[in-house]
Amino acid sequence: MRTRLADLAQLAGVSTATVSRVLNGKANVSRETRQAVLSALDQLGYERPERLKHRSAGLIGLVVPELVNPVFPAFAQVIEDHLSDAGYTPVLCTQSPGGTTEDEYVEILMEHGVDGIVFVSGLHADTQAGRDRYVRLRERGMPIVLVGGYAEGIDAPFVSADDAQAAELAVRHLVSLGHRRIGLAAGPTRFVPTQRKQDGFVRALVQHGLAADEADARTHVVNTLFTLEGGQAAAEELLASGHTAVVCASDLMALGVTRAVRARGLAVPADMSVVGYDDSPLIAFTDPPLTTVRQPVAAMGRAAVAALLTEISGDRAPRSELLFQPELVVRESTGSAPVPAPVA
């Protein structure tokens, strides 16, 4: 027991006496300290004493599009942590091509009597998908929160990052480095975040004098998929048209751009600067470390849970979209614009 207490105390950053108080269910321990000890207990593989075992206040559905893009596991972790802190048990529903659909997951969650559902980048972000599914949920009295996209006519809280500003930040950074031929590697146009990034990008090009008008600016946009392969395909097109910098709609796309640049025997950032989006976990350790626009996942996840809990309690959360400000994180994948070769 002494060894176990010492191990737990070291991992939790507290004294063995504090660990003992937590394990014995004493009241004179702060919530943060108690959580640190419980986390250490779980990480070291010890079973919680019966008095400390979680008693769920209910189930909450968490629907995400997939787990390949690291930003979605990051959202899931933040949201699940805050739900657990509030006493709820999250039920993670992740989709895959040909697998269970969002609508099918919703029916399963309803059958299990969930108290609410959080949708991250769900069909609400797809302008070609119907909104009736969410309207029906609200008519059935189900509290929902929609993260990463906005759709008119849905009686629910929305939480999003300011995608337009994200693109503007990236363009401003590249302009400051002397780039004049800047492209955007974006996802499918039917998605709200894509449309917003494109709008911000187009505005920024015109504002900085890099395009004559919006129509001209849109010729610098390539729409593919939010994947590594999508970024690679976009880069091929942008490299061929003489671009020296690329703003990407996701970090995965940015990695695809880097692959395409290297496949041509070129280098990042010497020949092409690359900016990602999300600041996904571990993205700082790529080669070169990726300059990216950080999506405020922690703040967004916390706000989504707070709004859902407000709805579950019977109060009404604000219906205006909560827009969170992104942050440019400069690393080594962006540099000065290459100097044109002298004309012979």
CSV table of C-alpha atoms in Angstrom, one decimal:
chain,number,residue,atom,x,y,z
A,1,MET,CA,0.0,0.0,0.0
A,2,ARG,CA,2.8,2.4,0.8
A,3,THR,CA,4.4,1.8,-2.6
A,4,ARG,CA,1.1,2.3,-4.3
A,5,LEU,CA,0.4,5.6,-2.4
A,6,ALA,CA,3.9,6.9,-3.3
A,7,ASP,CA,3.4,6.0,-7.0
A,8,LEU,CA,0.0,7.7,-7.0
A,9,ALA,CA,1.3,10.8,-5.2
A,10,GLN,CA,4.2,11.2,-7.6
A,11,LEU,CA,2.0,10.9,-10.7
A,12,ALA,CA,-0.7,13.2,-9.3
A,13,GLY,CA,1.8,15.7,-7.9
A,14,VAL,CA,0.5,15.6,-4.4
A,15,SER,CA,1.5,14.2,-1.0
A,16,THR,CA,0.8,10.6,0.1
A,17,ALA,CA,-1.4,12.0,2.8
A,18,THR,CA,-3.5,13.7,0.2
A,19,VAL,CA,-3.8,10.5,-1.8
A,20,SER,CA,-4.9,8.7,1.4
A,21,ARG,CA,-7.6,11.3,2.0
A,22,VAL,CA,-8.9,10.9,-1.6
A,23,LEU,CA,-9.0,7.1,-1.4
A,24,ASN,CA,-10.8,7.2,1.9
A,25,GLY,CA,-13.4,9.6,0.5
A,26,LYS,CA,-12.6,12.5,2.9
A,27,ALA,CA,-14.3,15.8,2.1
A,28,ASN,CA,-11.4,18.2,2.8
A,29,VAL,CA,-9.9,17.8,-0.7
A,30,SER,CA,-10.4,20.2,-3.7
A,31,ARG,CA,-12.1,18.9,-6.8
A,32,GLU,CA,-9.0,19.4,-8.9
A,33,THR,CA,-6.8,17.4,-6.5
A,34,ARG,CA,-9.4,14.6,-6.3
A,35,GLN,CA,-9.5,14.4,-10.1
A,36,ALA,CA,-5.7,14.3,-10.3
A,37,VAL,CA,-5.5,11.4,-7.9
A,38,LEU,CA,-8.3,9.5,-9.7
A,39,SER,CA,-6.6,10.1,-13.0
A,40,ALA,CA,-3.4,8.7,-11.6
A,41,LEU,CA,-5.3,5.7,-10.2
A,42,ASP,CA,-6.7,5.0,-13.6
A,43,GLN,CA,-3.3,5.5,-15.5
A,44,LEU,CA,-1.5,3.1,-13.1
A,45,GLY,CA,-4.2,0.5,-13.6
A,46,TYR,CA,-5.5,0.3,-10.0
A,47,GLU,CA,-9.1,-0.4,-9.4
A,48,ARG,CA,-11.0,2.4,-7.8
A,49,PRO,CA,-12.3,1.7,-4.3
A,50,GLU,CA,-16.1,1.1,-4.3
A,51,ARG,CA,-16.8,4.4,-2.6
A,52,LEU,CA,-15.0,6.3,-5.5
A,53,LYS,CA,-16.7,4.5,-8.4
A,54,HIS,CA,-18.5,6.8,-10.8
A,55,ARG,CA,-22.3,7.0,-10.5
A,56,SER,CA,-23.5,8.2,-13.9
A,57,ALA,CA,-26.1,11.0,-14.0
A,58,GLY,CA,-27.1,9.8,-17.4
A,59,LEU,CA,-25.9,9.1,-21.0
A,60,ILE,CA,-24.9,11.7,-23.5
A,61,GLY,CA,-24.4,10.8,-27.2
A,62,LEU,CA,-21.3,12.2,-28.9
A,63,VAL,CA,-21.4,11.9,-32.7
A,64,VAL,CA,-18.2,12.6,-34.7
A,65,PRO,CA,-17.6,12.0,-38.5
A,66,GLU,CA,-14.4,9.9,-38.1
A,67,LEU,CA,-11.3,9.4,-36.1
A,68,VAL,CA,-8.6,9.4,-38.8
A,69,ASN,CA,-8.2,13.2,-38.7
A,70,PRO,CA,-6.6,13.8,-35.3
A,71,VAL,CA,-8.7,16.9,-34.6
A,72,PHE,CA,-11.8,14.7,-34.1
A,73,PRO,CA,-10.3,12.5,-31.3
A,74,ALA,CA,-9.1,15.8,-29.7
A,75,PHE,CA,-12.7,17.1,-29.7
A,76,ALA,CA,-14.0,13.8,-28.4
A,77,GLN,CA,-11.5,13.8,-25.5
A,78,VAL,CA,-12.3,17.3,-24.4
A,79,ILE,CA,-16.0,16.8,-24.6
A,80,GLU,CA,-15.9,13.5,-22.9
A,81,ASP,CA,-13.7,14.9,-20.1
A,82,HIS,CA,-16.2,17.7,-19.4
A,83,LEU,CA,-19.2,15.4,-19.5
A,84,SER,CA,-17.5,13.0,-17.1
A,85,ASP,CA,-16.7,15.9,-14.8
A,86,ALA,CA,-20.4,16.8,-14.8
A,87,GLY,CA,-21.3,13.2,-13.9
A,88,TYR,CA,-22.5,12.0,-17.3
A,89,THR,CA,-21.3,9.0,-19.3
A,90,PRO,CA,-20.4,9.8,-22.9
A,91,VAL,CA,-21.4,7.4,-25.7
A,92,LEU,CA,-19.0,7.9,-28.6
A,93,CYS,CA,-20.4,7.3,-32.1
A,94,THR,CA,-17.9,7.5,-34.9
A,95,GLN,CA,-18.7,7.0,-38.5
A,96,SER,CA,-16.8,5.3,-41.4
A,97,PRO,CA,-17.5,4.9,-45.1
A,98,GLY,CA,-20.1,2.3,-45.5
A,99,GLY,CA,-20.7,2.0,-41.8
A,100,THR,CA,-23.3,3.2,-39.4
A,101,THR,CA,-24.7,6.6,-40.5
A,102,GLU,CA,-25.4,9.6,-38.3
A,103,ASP,CA,-29.2,9.0,-38.5
A,104,GLU,CA,-28.8,5.4,-37.5
A,105,TYR,CA,-26.6,6.4,-34.6
A,106,VAL,CA,-29.2,8.9,-33.4
A,107,GLU,CA,-31.9,6.2,-33.4
A,108,ILE,CA,-29.7,3.9,-31.4
A,109,LEU,CA,-28.9,6.7,-28.9
A,110,MET,CA,-32.6,7.5,-28.6
A,111,GLU,CA,-33.4,3.8,-27.9
A,112,HIS,CA,-30.8,3.9,-25.1
A,113,GLY,CA,-32.5,6.9,-23.5
A,114,VAL,CA,-29.7,9.5,-23.8
A,115,ASP,CA,-30.2,12.8,-22.1
A,116,GLY,CA,-28.7,14.8,-25.0
A,117,ILE,CA,-26.5,14.6,-28.1
A,118,VAL,CA,-23.4,16.6,-29.2
A,119,PHE,CA,-22.8,16.6,-33.0
A,120,VAL,CA,-19.2,17.4,-34.1
A,121,SER,CA,-19.0,18.4,-37.8
A,122,GLY,CA,-22.2,16.5,-38.5
A,123,LEU,CA,-24.6,16.7,-41.3
A,124,HIS,CA,-25.6,20.2,-40.1
A,125,ALA,CA,-22.3,21.4,-41.6
A,126,ASP,CA,-23.3,19.9,-45.1
A,127,THR,CA,-25.4,22.4,-47.0
A,128,GLN,CA,-26.7,19.6,-49.2
A,129,ALA,CA,-28.0,17.6,-46.3
A,130,GLY,CA,-31.5,18.1,-44.9
A,131,ARG,CA,-32.1,19.9,-41.6
A,132,ASP,CA,-35.3,18.0,-40.8
A,133,ARG,CA,-33.4,15.3,-38.7
A,134,TYR,CA,-32.4,18.0,-36.2
A,135,VAL,CA,-35.8,19.6,-36.2
A,136,ARG,CA,-37.4,16.3,-35.4
A,137,LEU,CA,-35.0,15.7,-32.6
A,138,ARG,CA,-35.9,19.0,-31.0
A,139,GLU,CA,-39.6,18.3,-31.5
A,140,ARG,CA,-39.1,15.1,-29.5
A,141,GLY,CA,-37.6,17.3,-26.7
A,142,MET,CA,-34.0,16.0,-27.2
A,143,PRO,CA,-31.3,18.6,-26.1
A,144,ILE,CA,-28.6,18.9,-28.8
A,145,VAL,CA,-25.6,21.0,-29.5
A,146,LEU,CA,-24.0,21.4,-33.0
A,147,VAL,CA,-20.2,21.9,-33.3
A,148,GLY,CA,-18.4,23.0,-36.4
A,149,GLY,CA,-20.9,24.4,-38.8
A,150,TYR,CA,-24.1,26.4,-38.9
A,151,ALA,CA,-27.6,25.8,-40.4
A,152,GLU,CA,-30.6,28.1,-40.3
A,153,GLY,CA,-33.8,26.9,-38.8
A,154,ILE,CA,-32.5,24.6,-36.1
A,155,ASP,CA,-33.5,25.4,-32.6
A,156,ALA,CA,-30.2,24.5,-30.9
A,157,PRO,CA,-26.9,26.1,-29.8
A,158,PHE,CA,-24.0,26.2,-32.3
A,159,VAL,CA,-20.3,26.3,-31.5
A,160,SER,CA,-17.8,27.0,-34.3
A,161,ALA,CA,-14.3,28.3,-35.0
A,162,ASP,CA,-14.1,31.5,-37.1
A,163,ASP,CA,-13.0,29.7,-40.3
A,164,ALA,CA,-12.9,32.9,-42.3
A,165,GLN,CA,-10.6,34.6,-39.9
A,166,ALA,CA,-8.4,31.5,-39.9
A,167,ALA,CA,-7.8,31.9,-43.7
A,168,GLU,CA,-7.2,35.6,-43.3
A,169,LEU,CA,-4.6,35.0,-40.6
A,170,ALA,CA,-2.8,32.5,-42.8
A,171,VAL,CA,-2.7,34.7,-45.9
A,172,ARG,CA,-1.5,37.7,-43.8
A,173,HIS,CA,1.4,35.7,-42.5
A,174,LEU,CA,2.4,34.5,-46.0
A,175,VAL,CA,2.1,38.0,-47.4
A,176,SER,CA,4.5,39.2,-44.6
A,177,LEU,CA,7.0,36.7,-45.9
A,178,GLY,CA,6.9,38.1,-49.4
A,179,HIS,CA,4.6,35.6,-51.1
A,180,ARG,CA,2.5,36.8,-54.0
A,181,ARG,CA,1.2,33.6,-55.4
A,182,ILE,CA,-0.8,32.0,-52.6
A,183,GLY,CA,-3.2,29.1,-53.1
A,184,LEU,CA,-5.9,27.5,-50.9
A,185,ALA,CA,-6.2,23.7,-50.7
A,186,ALA,CA,-9.8,23.3,-49.5
A,187,GLY,CA,-12.4,20.6,-49.0
A,188,PRO,CA,-15.6,20.0,-50.8
A,189,THR,CA,-17.6,23.3,-51.4
A,190,ARG,CA,-20.8,21.9,-49.9
A,191,PHE,CA,-19.5,22.2,-46.3
A,192,VAL,CA,-20.0,25.3,-44.3
A,193,PRO,CA,-16.4,25.5,-43.0
A,194,THR,CA,-15.1,25.2,-46.5
A,195,GLN,CA,-17.3,28.0,-47.7
A,196,ARG,CA,-16.2,30.2,-44.8
A,197,LYS,CA,-12.5,29.5,-45.3
A,198,GLN,CA,-12.8,30.3,-49.0
A,199,ASP,CA,-14.6,33.6,-48.3
A,200,GLY,CA,-11.9,34.6,-45.9
A,201,PHE,CA,-9.2,33.6,-48.3
A,202,VAL,CA,-10.7,35.4,-51.2
A,203,ARG,CA,-11.2,38.6,-49.1
A,204,ALA,CA,-7.6,38.5,-48.0
A,205,LEU,CA,-6.2,38.1,-51.5
A,206,VAL,CA,-8.1,41.1,-52.7
A,207,GLN,CA,-7.3,43.1,-49.6
A,208,HIS,CA,-3.6,42.5,-50.0
A,209,GLY,CA,-3.7,43.2,-53.8
A,210,LEU,CA,-2.9,39.6,-54.8
A,211,ALA,CA,-6.1,39.4,-56.9
A,212,ALA,CA,-8.0,41.9,-59.0
A,213,ASP,CA,-11.4,40.8,-57.6
A,214,GLU,CA,-13.3,38.0,-55.9
A,215,ALA,CA,-13.6,36.0,-59.2
A,216,ASP,CA,-9.9,36.3,-59.8
A,217,ALA,CA,-9.1,35.3,-56.2
A,218,ARG,CA,-11.3,32.1,-56.5
A,219,THR,CA,-9.0,30.9,-59.3
A,220,HIS,CA,-6.4,30.3,-56.6
A,221,VAL,CA,-8.7,27.8,-54.8
A,222,VAL,CA,-8.5,24.1,-55.3
A,223,ASN,CA,-11.3,21.9,-53.9
A,224,THR,CA,-10.5,18.3,-53.1
A,225,LEU,CA,-11.0,16.2,-49.9
A,226,PHE,CA,-10.0,16.8,-46.3
A,227,THR,CA,-7.4,14.1,-46.5
A,228,LEU,CA,-3.7,13.7,-47.0
A,229,GLU,CA,-4.4,12.5,-50.6
A,230,GLY,CA,-6.6,15.5,-51.1
A,231,GLY,CA,-3.8,17.9,-50.1
A,232,GLN,CA,-1.4,16.1,-52.4
A,233,ALA,CA,-3.7,16.5,-55.3
A,234,ALA,CA,-4.3,20.2,-54.6
A,235,ALA,CA,-0.6,20.8,-54.3
A,236,GLU,CA,0.1,19.2,-57.7
A,237,GLU,CA,-2.3,21.7,-59.3
A,238,LEU,CA,-1.0,24.7,-57.3
A,239,LEU,CA,2.6,23.9,-58.0
A,240,ALA,CA,2.0,23.6,-61.7
A,241,SER,CA,0.4,27.1,-61.7
A,242,GLY,CA,3.4,28.7,-60.0
A,243,HIS,CA,2.2,29.1,-56.4
A,244,THR,CA,4.9,29.5,-53.8
A,245,ALA,CA,2.6,29.1,-50.7
A,246,VAL,CA,-0.4,27.0,-49.8
A,247,VAL,CA,-3.1,27.6,-47.1
A,248,CYS,CA,-4.7,24.2,-46.2
A,249,ALA,CA,-8.1,23.5,-44.8
A,250,SER,CA,-6.7,20.8,-42.4
A,251,ASP,CA,-3.4,19.7,-41.1
A,252,LEU,CA,-3.8,16.4,-42.9
A,253,MET,CA,-4.1,18.2,-46.2
A,254,ALA,CA,-1.0,20.2,-45.3
A,255,LEU,CA,0.9,16.9,-44.8
A,256,GLY,CA,-0.3,15.9,-48.3
A,257,VAL,CA,1.0,19.1,-49.7
A,258,THR,CA,4.4,18.5,-48.2
A,259,ARG,CA,4.5,15.0,-49.7
A,260,ALA,CA,3.7,16.4,-53.2
A,261,VAL,CA,6.4,19.1,-52.9
A,262,ARG,CA,9.0,16.5,-51.9
A,263,ALA,CA,7.9,14.2,-54.7
A,264,ARG,CA,9.0,16.9,-57.1
A,265,GLY,CA,12.4,17.1,-55.6
A,266,LEU,CA,11.5,20.4,-53.9
A,267,ALA,CA,11.6,21.4,-50.3
A,268,VAL,CA,9.3,23.0,-47.7
A,269,PRO,CA,9.6,25.9,-47.0
A,270,ALA,CA,12.5,26.7,-49.4
A,271,ASP,CA,10.3,26.2,-52.5
A,272,MET,CA,6.9,26.2,-51.1
A,273,SER,CA,5.5,27.4,-47.7
A,274,VAL,CA,2.7,25.4,-46.2
A,275,VAL,CA,0.1,26.5,-43.6
A,276,GLY,CA,-2.2,23.9,-42.0
A,277,TYR,CA,-5.4,24.2,-39.9
A,278,ASP,CA,-6.4,22.7,-36.6
A,279,ASP,CA,-3.0,22.3,-34.8
A,280,SER,CA,-3.8,18.7,-34.3
A,281,PRO,CA,-2.0,16.7,-31.6
A,282,LEU,CA,1.7,15.9,-32.6
A,283,ILE,CA,1.6,18.2,-35.6
A,284,ALA,CA,4.4,20.2,-34.1
A,285,PHE,CA,6.7,17.2,-34.5
A,286,THR,CA,6.3,16.8,-38.3
A,287,ASP,CA,9.3,17.4,-40.6
A,288,PRO,CA,9.4,20.3,-40.9
A,289,PRO,CA,7.2,21.3,-37.9
A,290,LEU,CA,4.0,22.7,-39.4
A,291,THR,CA,2.9,26.3,-39.3
A,292,THR,CA,-0.8,26.1,-38.7
A,293,VAL,CA,-3.9,27.9,-37.5
A,294,ARG,CA,-5.0,26.5,-34.2
A,295,GLN,CA,-8.6,25.7,-33.8
A,296,PRO,CA,-9.5,26.3,-30.1
A,297,VAL,CA,-10.7,22.8,-29.5
A,298,ALA,CA,-10.5,23.0,-25.7
A,299,ALA,CA,-12.6,26.2,-25.4
A,300,MET,CA,-15.1,25.0,-28.0
A,301,GLY,CA,-15.6,21.6,-26.3
A,302,ARG,CA,-16.1,23.2,-23.0
A,303,ALA,CA,-18.6,25.7,-24.4
A,304,ALA,CA,-20.5,22.8,-26.2
A,305,VAL,CA,-20.8,20.8,-22.9
A,306,ALA,CA,-21.9,23.9,-21.0
A,307,ALA,CA,-24.6,24.7,-23.5
A,308,LEU,CA,-25.9,21.1,-23.5
A,309,LEU,CA,-26.0,20.9,-19.7
A,310,THR,CA,-27.9,24.2,-19.7
A,311,GLU,CA,-30.5,22.7,-22.1
A,312,ILE,CA,-30.7,19.5,-20.1
A,313,SER,CA,-31.4,21.5,-16.9
A,314,GLY,CA,-34.4,23.0,-18.6
A,315,ASP,CA,-32.9,26.4,-19.3
A,316,ARG,CA,-32.3,27.8,-22.7
A,317,ALA,CA,-28.8,28.3,-24.0
A,318,PRO,CA,-28.2,31.1,-26.5
A,319,ARG,CA,-29.2,30.4,-30.1
A,320,SER,CA,-26.7,32.7,-31.7
A,321,GLU,CA,-23.7,30.9,-33.0
A,322,LEU,CA,-20.7,31.0,-30.7
A,323,LEU,CA,-17.7,31.8,-32.8
A,324,PHE,CA,-14.2,31.1,-31.3
A,325,GLN,CA,-11.1,32.9,-32.5
A,326,PRO,CA,-8.4,30.8,-34.1
A,327,GLU,CA,-4.7,31.5,-33.4
A,328,LEU,CA,-1.8,31.4,-35.9
A,329,VAL,CA,1.1,29.1,-34.7
A,330,VAL,CA,4.3,29.8,-36.7
A,331,ARG,CA,6.7,27.0,-37.0
A,332,GLU,CA,9.2,25.9,-39.7
A,333,SER,CA,7.0,25.0,-42.7
A,334,THR,CA,6.7,28.7,-43.8
A,335,GLY,CA,9.6,30.9,-44.9
A,336,SER,CA,10.4,33.8,-47.2
A,337,ALA,CA,9.2,33.6,-50.8
A,338,PRO,CA,11.7,32.0,-53.1
A,339,VAL,CA,13.6,34.4,-55.3
A,340,PRO,CA,12.7,34.0,-59.0
A,341,ALA,CA,15.5,32.6,-61.1
A,342,PRO,CA,17.2,35.2,-63.3
A,343,VAL,CA,16.1,35.3,-66.9
A,344,ALA,CA,18.9,34.1,-69.2
